[in-house]
Coordinates of C-alpha atoms in Angstrom, one line a residue:
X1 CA -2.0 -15.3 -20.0
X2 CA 0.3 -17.5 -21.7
X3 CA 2.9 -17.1 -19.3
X4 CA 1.6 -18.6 -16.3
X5 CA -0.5 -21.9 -15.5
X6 CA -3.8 -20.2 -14.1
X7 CA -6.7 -17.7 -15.6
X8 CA -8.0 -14.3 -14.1
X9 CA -11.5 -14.2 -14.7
X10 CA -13.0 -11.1 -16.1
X11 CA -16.1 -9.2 -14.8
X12 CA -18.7 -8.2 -17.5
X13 CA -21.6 -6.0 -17.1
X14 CA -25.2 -5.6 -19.0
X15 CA -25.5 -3.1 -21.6
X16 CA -27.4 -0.2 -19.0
X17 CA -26.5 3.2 -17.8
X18 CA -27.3 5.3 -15.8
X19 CA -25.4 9.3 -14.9
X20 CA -25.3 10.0 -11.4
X21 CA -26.4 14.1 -12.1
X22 CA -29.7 12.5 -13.1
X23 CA -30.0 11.1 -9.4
X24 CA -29.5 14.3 -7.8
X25 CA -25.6 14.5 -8.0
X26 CA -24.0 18.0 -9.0
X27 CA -20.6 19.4 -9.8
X28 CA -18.4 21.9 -8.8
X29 CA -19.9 22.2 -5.0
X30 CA -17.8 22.1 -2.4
X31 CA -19.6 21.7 1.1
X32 CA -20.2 19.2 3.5
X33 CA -23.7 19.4 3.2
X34 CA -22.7 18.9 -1.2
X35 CA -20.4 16.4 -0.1
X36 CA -23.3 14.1 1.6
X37 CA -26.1 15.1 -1.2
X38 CA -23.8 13.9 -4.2
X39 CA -22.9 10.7 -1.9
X40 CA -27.0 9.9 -1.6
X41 CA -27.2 10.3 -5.6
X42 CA -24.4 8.4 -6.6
X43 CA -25.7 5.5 -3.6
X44 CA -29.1 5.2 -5.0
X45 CA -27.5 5.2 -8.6
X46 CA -25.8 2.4 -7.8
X47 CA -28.0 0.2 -5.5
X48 CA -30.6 0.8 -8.9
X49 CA -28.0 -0.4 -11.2
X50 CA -27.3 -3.7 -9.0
X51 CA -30.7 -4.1 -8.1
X52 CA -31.9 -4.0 -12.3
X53 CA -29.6 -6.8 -12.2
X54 CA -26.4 -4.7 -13.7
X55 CA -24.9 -1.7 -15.7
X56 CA -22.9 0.7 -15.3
X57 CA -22.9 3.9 -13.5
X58 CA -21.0 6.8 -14.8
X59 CA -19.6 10.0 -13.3
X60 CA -19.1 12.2 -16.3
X61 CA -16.8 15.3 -16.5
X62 CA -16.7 17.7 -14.0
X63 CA -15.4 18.1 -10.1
X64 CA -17.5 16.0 -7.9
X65 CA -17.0 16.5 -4.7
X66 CA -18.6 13.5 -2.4
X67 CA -18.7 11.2 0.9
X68 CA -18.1 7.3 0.9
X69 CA -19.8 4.9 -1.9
X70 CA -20.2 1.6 -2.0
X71 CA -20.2 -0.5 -4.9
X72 CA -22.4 -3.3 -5.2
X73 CA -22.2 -6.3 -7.3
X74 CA -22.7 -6.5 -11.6
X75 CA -22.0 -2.9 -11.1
X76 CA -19.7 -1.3 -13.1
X77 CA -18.5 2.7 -12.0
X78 CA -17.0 4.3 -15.0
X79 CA -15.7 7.9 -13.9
X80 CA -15.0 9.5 -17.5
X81 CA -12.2 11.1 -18.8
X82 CA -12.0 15.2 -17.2
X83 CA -14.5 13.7 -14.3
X84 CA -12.6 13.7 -10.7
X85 CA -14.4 11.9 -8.0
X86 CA -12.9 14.0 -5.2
X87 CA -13.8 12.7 -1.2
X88 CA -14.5 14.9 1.4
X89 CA -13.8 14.7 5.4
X90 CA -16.0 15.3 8.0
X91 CA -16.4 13.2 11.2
X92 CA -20.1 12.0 10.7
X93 CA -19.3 10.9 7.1
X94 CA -16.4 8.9 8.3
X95 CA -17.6 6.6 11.2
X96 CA -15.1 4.1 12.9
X97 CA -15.4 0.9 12.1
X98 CA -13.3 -2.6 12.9
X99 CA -11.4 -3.8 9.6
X100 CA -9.0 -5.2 8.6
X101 CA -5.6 -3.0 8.3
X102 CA -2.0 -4.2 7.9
X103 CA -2.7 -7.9 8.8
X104 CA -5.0 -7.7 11.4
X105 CA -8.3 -6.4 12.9
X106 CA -8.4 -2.8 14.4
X107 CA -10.1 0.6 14.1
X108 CA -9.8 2.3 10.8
X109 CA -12.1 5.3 9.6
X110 CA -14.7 4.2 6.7
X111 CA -13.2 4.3 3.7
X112 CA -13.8 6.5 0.8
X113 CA -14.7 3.8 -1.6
X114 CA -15.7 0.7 -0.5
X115 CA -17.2 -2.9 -1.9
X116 CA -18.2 -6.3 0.6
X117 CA -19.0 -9.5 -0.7
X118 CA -19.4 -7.9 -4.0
X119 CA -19.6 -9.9 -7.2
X120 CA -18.9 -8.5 -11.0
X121 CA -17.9 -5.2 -10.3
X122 CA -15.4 -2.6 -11.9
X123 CA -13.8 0.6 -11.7
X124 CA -12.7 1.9 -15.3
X125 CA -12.6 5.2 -17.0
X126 CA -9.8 7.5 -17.6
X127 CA -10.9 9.7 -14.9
X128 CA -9.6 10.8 -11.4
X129 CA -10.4 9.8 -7.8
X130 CA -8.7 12.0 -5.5
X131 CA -9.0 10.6 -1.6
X132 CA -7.9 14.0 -0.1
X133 CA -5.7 12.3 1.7
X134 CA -3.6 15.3 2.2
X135 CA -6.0 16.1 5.1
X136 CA -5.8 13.1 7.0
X137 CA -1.8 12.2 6.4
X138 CA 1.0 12.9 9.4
X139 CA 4.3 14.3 7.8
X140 CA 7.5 13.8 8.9
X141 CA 9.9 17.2 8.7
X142 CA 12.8 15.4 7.5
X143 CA 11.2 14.1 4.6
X144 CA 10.1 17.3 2.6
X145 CA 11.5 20.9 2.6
X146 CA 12.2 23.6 4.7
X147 CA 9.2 25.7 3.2
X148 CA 6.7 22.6 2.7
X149 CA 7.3 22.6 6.5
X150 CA 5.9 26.2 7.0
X151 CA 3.0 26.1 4.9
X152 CA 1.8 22.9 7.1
X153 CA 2.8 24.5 10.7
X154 CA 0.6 27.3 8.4
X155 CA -2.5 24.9 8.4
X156 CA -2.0 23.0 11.9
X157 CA 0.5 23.9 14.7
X158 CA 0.2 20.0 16.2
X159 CA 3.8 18.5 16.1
X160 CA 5.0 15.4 17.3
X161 CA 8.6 15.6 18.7
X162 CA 10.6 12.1 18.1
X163 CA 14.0 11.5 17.5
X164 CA 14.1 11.2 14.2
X165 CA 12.3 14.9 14.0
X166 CA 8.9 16.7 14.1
X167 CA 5.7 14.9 12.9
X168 CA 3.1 17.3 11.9
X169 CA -0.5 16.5 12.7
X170 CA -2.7 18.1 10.5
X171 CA -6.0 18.3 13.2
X172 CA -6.1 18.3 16.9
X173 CA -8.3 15.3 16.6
X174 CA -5.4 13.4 15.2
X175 CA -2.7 14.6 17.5
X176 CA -4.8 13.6 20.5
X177 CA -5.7 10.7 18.8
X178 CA -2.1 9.3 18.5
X179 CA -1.6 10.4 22.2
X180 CA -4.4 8.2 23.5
X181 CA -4.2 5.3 20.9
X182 CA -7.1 3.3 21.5
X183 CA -7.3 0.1 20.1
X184 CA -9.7 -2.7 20.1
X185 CA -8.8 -4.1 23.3
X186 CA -9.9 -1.1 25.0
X187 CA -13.3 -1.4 26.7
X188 CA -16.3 0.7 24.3
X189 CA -13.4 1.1 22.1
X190 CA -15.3 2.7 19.1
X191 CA -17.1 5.0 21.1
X192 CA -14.3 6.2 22.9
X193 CA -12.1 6.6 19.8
X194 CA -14.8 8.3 17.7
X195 CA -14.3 11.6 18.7
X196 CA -10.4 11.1 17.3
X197 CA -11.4 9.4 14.1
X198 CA -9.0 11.0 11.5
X199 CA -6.2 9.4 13.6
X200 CA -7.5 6.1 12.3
X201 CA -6.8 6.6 8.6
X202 CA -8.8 4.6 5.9
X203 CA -7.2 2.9 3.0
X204 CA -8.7 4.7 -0.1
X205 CA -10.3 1.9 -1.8
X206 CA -11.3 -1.1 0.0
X207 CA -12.6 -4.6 -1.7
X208 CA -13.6 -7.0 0.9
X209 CA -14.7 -10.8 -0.1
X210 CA -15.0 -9.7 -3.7
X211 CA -15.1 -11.9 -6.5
X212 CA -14.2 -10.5 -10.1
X213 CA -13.0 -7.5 -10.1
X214 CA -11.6 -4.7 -12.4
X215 CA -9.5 -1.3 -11.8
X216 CA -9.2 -0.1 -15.4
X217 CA -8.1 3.4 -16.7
X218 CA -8.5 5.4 -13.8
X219 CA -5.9 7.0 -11.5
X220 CA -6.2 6.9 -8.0
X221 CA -4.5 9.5 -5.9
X222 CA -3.7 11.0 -2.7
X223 CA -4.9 7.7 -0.3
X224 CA -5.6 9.0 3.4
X225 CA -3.2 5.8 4.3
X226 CA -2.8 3.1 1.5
X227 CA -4.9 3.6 -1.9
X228 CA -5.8 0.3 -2.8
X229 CA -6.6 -2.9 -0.5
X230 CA -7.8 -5.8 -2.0
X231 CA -8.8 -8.4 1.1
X232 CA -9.6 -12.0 0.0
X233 CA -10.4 -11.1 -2.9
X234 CA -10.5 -13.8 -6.2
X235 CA -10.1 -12.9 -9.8
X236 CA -8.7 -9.1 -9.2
X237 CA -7.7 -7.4 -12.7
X238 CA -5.8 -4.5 -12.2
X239 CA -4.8 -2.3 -15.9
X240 CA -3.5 0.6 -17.0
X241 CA -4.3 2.0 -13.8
X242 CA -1.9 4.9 -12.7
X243 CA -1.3 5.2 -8.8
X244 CA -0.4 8.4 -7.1
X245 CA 0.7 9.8 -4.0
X246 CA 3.3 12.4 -2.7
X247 CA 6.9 10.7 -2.4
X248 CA 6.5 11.7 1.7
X249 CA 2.6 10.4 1.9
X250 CA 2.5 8.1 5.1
X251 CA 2.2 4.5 4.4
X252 CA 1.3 6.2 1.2
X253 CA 0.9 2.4 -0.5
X254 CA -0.2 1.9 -3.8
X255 CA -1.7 -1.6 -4.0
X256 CA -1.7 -4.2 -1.1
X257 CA -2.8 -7.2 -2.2
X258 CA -3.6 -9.4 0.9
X259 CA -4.4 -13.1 0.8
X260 CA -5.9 -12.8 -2.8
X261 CA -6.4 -15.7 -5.1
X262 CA -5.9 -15.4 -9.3
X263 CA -4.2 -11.7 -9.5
X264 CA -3.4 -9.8 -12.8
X265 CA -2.0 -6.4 -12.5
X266 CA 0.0 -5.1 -15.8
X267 CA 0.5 -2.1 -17.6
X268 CA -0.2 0.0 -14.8
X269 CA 2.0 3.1 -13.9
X270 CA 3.2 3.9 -9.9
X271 CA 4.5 6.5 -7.9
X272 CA 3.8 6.4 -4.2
X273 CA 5.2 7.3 -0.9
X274 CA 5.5 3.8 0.4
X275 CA 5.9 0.3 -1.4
X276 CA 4.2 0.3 -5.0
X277 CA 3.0 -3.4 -5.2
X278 CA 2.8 -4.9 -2.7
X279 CA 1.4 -9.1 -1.7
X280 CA 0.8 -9.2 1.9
X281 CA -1.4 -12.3 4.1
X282 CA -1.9 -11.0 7.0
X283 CA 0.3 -11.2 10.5
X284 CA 0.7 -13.0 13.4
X285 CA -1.1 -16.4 15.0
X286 CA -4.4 -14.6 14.4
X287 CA -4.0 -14.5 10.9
X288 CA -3.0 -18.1 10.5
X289 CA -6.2 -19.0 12.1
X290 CA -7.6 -18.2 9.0
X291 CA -6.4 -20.3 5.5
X292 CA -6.0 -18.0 3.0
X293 CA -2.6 -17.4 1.3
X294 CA -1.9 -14.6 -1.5
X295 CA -1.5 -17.3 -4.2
X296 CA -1.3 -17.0 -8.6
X297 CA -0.4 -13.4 -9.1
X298 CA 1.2 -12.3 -12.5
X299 CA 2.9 -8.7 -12.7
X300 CA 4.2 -7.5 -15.9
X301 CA 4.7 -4.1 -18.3
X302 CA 4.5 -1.7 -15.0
X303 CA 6.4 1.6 -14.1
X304 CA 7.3 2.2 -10.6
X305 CA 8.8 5.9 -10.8
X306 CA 9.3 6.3 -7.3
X307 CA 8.5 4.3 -3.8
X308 CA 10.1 2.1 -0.9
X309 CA 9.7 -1.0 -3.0
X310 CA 9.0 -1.7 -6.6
X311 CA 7.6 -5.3 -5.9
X312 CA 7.2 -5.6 -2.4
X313 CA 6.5 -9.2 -0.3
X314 CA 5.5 -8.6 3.5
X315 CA 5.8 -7.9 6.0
X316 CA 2.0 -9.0 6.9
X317 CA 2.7 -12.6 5.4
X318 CA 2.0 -15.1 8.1
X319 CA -0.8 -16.9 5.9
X320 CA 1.8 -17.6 3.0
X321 CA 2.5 -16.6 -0.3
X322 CA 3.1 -18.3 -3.2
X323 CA 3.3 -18.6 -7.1
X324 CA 4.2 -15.8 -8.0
X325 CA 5.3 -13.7 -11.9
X326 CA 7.0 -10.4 -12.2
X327 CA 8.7 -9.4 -15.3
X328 CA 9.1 -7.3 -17.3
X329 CA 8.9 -4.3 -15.5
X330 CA 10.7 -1.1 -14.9
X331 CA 11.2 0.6 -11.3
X332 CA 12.9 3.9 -10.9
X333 CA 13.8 5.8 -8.2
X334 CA 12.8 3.2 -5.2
X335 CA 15.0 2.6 -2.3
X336 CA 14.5 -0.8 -3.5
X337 CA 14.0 -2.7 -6.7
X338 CA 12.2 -6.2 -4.9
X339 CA 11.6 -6.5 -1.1
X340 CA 11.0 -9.3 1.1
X341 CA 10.5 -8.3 4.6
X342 CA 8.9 -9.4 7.6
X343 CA 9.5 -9.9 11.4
X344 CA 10.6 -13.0 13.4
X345 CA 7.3 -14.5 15.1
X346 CA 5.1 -13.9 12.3
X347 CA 5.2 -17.1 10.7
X348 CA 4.8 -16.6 6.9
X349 CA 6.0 -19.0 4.1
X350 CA 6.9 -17.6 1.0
X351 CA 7.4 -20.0 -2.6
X352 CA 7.1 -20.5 -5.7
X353 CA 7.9 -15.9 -6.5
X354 CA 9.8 -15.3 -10.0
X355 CA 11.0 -12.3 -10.7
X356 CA 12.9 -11.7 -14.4
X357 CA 13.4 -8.9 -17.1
X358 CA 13.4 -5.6 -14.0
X359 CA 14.8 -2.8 -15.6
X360 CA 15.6 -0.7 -12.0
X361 CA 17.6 2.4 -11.0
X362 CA 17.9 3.5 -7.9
X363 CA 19.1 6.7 -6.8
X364 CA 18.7 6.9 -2.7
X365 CA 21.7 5.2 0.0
X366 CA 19.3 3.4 1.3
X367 CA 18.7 1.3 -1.8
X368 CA 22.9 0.9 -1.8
X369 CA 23.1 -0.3 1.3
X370 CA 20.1 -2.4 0.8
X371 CA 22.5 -5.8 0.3
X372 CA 22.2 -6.1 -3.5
X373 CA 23.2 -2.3 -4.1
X374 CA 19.0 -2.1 -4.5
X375 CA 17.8 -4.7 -6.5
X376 CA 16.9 -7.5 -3.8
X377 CA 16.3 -6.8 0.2
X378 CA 15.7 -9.3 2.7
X379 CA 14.6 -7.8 5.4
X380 CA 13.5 -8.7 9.1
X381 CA 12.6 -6.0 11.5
X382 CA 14.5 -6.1 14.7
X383 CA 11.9 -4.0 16.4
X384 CA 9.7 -7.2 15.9
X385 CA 11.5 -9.7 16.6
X386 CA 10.0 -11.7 19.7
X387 CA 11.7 -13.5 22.7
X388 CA 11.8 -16.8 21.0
X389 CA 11.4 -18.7 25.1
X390 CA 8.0 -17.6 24.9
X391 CA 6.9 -19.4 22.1
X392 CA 7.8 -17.4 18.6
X393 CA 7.8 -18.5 15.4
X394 CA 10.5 -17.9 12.9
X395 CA 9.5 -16.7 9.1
X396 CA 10.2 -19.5 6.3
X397 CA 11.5 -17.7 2.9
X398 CA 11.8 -20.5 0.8
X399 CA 12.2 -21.5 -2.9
X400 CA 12.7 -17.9 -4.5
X401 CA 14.1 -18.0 -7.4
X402 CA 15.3 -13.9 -9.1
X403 CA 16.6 -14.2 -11.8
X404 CA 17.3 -11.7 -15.1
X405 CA 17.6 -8.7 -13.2
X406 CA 19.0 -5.4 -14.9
X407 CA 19.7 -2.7 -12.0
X408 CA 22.0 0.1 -11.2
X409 CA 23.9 -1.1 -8.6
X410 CA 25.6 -3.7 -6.6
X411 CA 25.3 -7.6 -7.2
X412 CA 24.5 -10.6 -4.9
X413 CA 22.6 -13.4 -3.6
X414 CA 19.4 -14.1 -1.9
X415 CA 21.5 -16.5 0.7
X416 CA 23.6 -12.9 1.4
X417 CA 20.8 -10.8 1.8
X418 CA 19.2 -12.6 3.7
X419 CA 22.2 -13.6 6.1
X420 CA 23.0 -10.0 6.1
X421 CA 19.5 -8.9 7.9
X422 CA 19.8 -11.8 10.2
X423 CA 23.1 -10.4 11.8
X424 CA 21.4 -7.0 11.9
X425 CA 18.7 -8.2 13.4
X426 CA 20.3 -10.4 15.9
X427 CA 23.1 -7.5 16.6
X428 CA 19.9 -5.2 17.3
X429 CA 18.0 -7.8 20.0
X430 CA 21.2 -9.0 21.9
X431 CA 23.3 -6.2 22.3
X432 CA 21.2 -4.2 24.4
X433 CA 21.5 -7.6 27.1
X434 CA 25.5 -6.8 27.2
X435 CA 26.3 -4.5 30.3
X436 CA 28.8 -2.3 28.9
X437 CA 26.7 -1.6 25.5
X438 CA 25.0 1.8 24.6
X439 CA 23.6 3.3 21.5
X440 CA 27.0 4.3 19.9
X441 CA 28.5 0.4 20.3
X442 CA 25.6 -0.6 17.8
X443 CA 25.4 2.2 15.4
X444 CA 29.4 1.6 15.0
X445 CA 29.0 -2.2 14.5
X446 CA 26.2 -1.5 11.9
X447 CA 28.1 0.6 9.8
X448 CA 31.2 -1.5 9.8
X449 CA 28.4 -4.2 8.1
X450 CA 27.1 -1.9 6.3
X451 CA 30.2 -1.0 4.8
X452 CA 31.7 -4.7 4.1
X453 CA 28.4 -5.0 2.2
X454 CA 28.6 -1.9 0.3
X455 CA 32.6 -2.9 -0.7
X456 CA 31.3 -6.5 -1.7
X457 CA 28.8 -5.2 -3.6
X458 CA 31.5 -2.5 -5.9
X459 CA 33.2 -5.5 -6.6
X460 CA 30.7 -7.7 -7.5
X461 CA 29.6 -4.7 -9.7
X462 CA 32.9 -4.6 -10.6
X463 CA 33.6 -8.3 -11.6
X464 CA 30.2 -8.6 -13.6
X465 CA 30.8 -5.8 -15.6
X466 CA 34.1 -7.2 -16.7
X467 CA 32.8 -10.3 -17.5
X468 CA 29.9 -8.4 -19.3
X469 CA 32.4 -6.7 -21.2
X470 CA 34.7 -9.5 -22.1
X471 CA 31.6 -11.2 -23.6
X472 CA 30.5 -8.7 -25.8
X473 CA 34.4 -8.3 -27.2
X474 CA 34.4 -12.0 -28.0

């Protein structure tokens, strides 16, 4: 990797295989009961390969439907091309556990695929794995059509009401799951939130503690919540990987790197219904109890075709995040081309992140009104923001250079951005303290922002196309 000053190491595995049909494992059956008997194969094919000291395990072609796996170390899973690796949901295959989920410890569901303290593994193949997360997912009615909406209310009538609009719940389990909301600080809180355990959606691949590791070839698709979480992880090699959800999949992430050392991810395509790549280090004082900042990642040669972000920093980034490489790739269709976000009180510094050579469209108002008509947001959550007289912390973003980026759109500066969320953000906390204010004095004062960013930006656009002009006639 000429480009940057560190090396990804490689995993590489012994010259053994093994086919999980010869373990028991069979295609093209669809119940629970298959579901559990393929899992048992494909387990013991594994634990044999990592026990013999390495190899590689392969799922050839064919439907196979199956509960969790865990990958062990020197172990290599190579799902073939035509194989799908499709994961099932049932309560007693997905047991609650405590994890690690969006910066901190709480109750998430097992997940589908899962590696701890693994060493030498891989995931390659040009096969599928398909985490059926369209039976664990809420939907939000505003965000797909008029008959999408009937055939859910078809499959579930559990609806949330909010403001924003109906939230359909595809199980009872997971409606009165998100009415009780137990969490970890809830006495017996596992056994009490067991019987509600698809509330508690599982990221679709999770690699805990794990050193050299490789996602090559295969597509990964329809996450129950994000599909890929990398967690202190070192040497992570990430190619030609393509990363799948539906455009309205909740917190439908496609990879979330957190607090991972020595990252390569190119050549890999993404179209998700949250941020696409994402670097995140966890959240909070908790988290920065813990040294571990997501440090020497290189990005390059991917396609975002649709998402929230293209490149995505936060908002879980109170451990740090620094030296960073994107170029050279191409983002279409996010609300946003590169996002930095986070919340006052959570205490992350970010450094050291270059980003050059995007290619981006964007095609949503919210990417236009996103301060740098969708190429750069900086972005703190007002909804987060603590009350700084009881000891919060202020996020550092500092030393970001962008640089070289070719967008459709607006033009600006980080400084503007930034300053631009802060007044949002403050207008959003202190308003509410005024006597005379209601809903309709902020909505009115954000638009009138809004719109002075949205006219600076035309003329930005404006000016530098000009200029562009004028330089190509000399």
């Amino acid at each position: 990797m000429k480009n940057v000053d560190f090396e990804v190491k490689l995993p590489s595995f012994v010259d053994r295989i093994v086919y999980v049909d010869n373990y028991g494992a069979r295609p093209y059956c669809y119940t629970i009961e298959d579901a559990s008997r393929n899992a048992d194969a494909i387990n013991r094919a594994i634990n044999y390969i990592s026990e013999k000291g390495g190899g590689t395990v392969v799922i050839p072609d064919g439907i196979w439907f199956t509960a969790p796996i865990e990958i062990k170390s020197d172990v290599e899973l190579r799902i073939e091309k035509n194989a799908i690796l499709k994961f099932s949901k049932d309560i007693d295959q997905y047991p609650l556990i405590i994890t690690n989920y969006e910066g901190q410890e709480c109750i998430r569901a097992k997940s589908p695929i899962t590696a701890e303290n693994a060493i030498n593994i891989g995931i390659t193949g040009g096969g599928v794995i398909d985490g059926s997360g369209d039976m664990w997912r809420p939907v939000k009615q505003f965000k797909i059509t008029d008959r999408q909406w009937e055939a859910l209310m078809k499959k579930s009538q559990y609806i949330i009401d909010t403001k924003g609009g109906g939230v359909w719940m595809p199980t009872e389990s997971s409606f009165k799951g998100n009415e009780h909301n137990i969490q970890l600080d809830a006495e017996n809180a596992l056994e009490k939130a067991s019987e509600y355990y698809d509330f508690y959606r599982p990221v679709m691949v999770s690699l805990r503690h794990c050193k050299r590791i490789l996602l090559d070839g295969v597509t990964f698709k329809n996450s129950p919540a994000w599909n890929i979480h990398p967690f202190f992880c070192k040497n992570l090699t990430v190619r030609n990987v393509t990363v799948s959800n539906p455009y309205y999949a909740q917190n439908g992430d496609g990879i979330d790197v957190e607090s991972c050392k020595k990252v390569h991810i190119h050549n890999c395509t993404f179209e998700t219904g949250d941020d696409a790549i994402c670097l995140k280090s966890g959240k909070n004082a908790v988290a920065r109890q813990i040294e571990g900042p997501c440090e020497d990642v290189y990005i390059h040669d991917c396609l975002v075709n649709e998402g929230h972000g293209g490149f995505v920093i936060g908002s879980e980034m109170s451990r740090g995040i620094k030296n960073v490489l994107v170029e050279n790739c191409t983002f279409l269709g996010t609300d946003v081309g590169v996002r930095i976000k986070s919340a006052l009180g959570r205490g992350g510094v970010v450094e050291n992140i270059n980003v050059k050579n995007i290619k981006l469209l964007v095609y949503t108002i919210m990417g236009l009104l996103a301060g740098l008509g969708g190429a750069l947001q900086v972005s703190i959550y007002a909804s987060a923001m603590p009350d700084m007289q009881q000891g919060g912390e202020m996020d550092v973003i500092a030393a970001c250079v962008i640089g070289g980026v070719s967008m459709s759109g607006g033009r600006g500066t980080v400084l503007g951005a930034l300053l631009g969320s802060l007044i949002l953000a403050t207008i959003a906390k202190a308003l509410p303290l005024i006597p005379f204010f209601d809903q309709l004095w902020l909505n009115t004062i954000k638009g009138v922002i809004i719109l002075v960013v949205v006219v600076v930006n035309i003329v930005l656009q404006r000016t530098a196309d000009k200029n562009a002009l004028k330089g190509r006639e000399m």
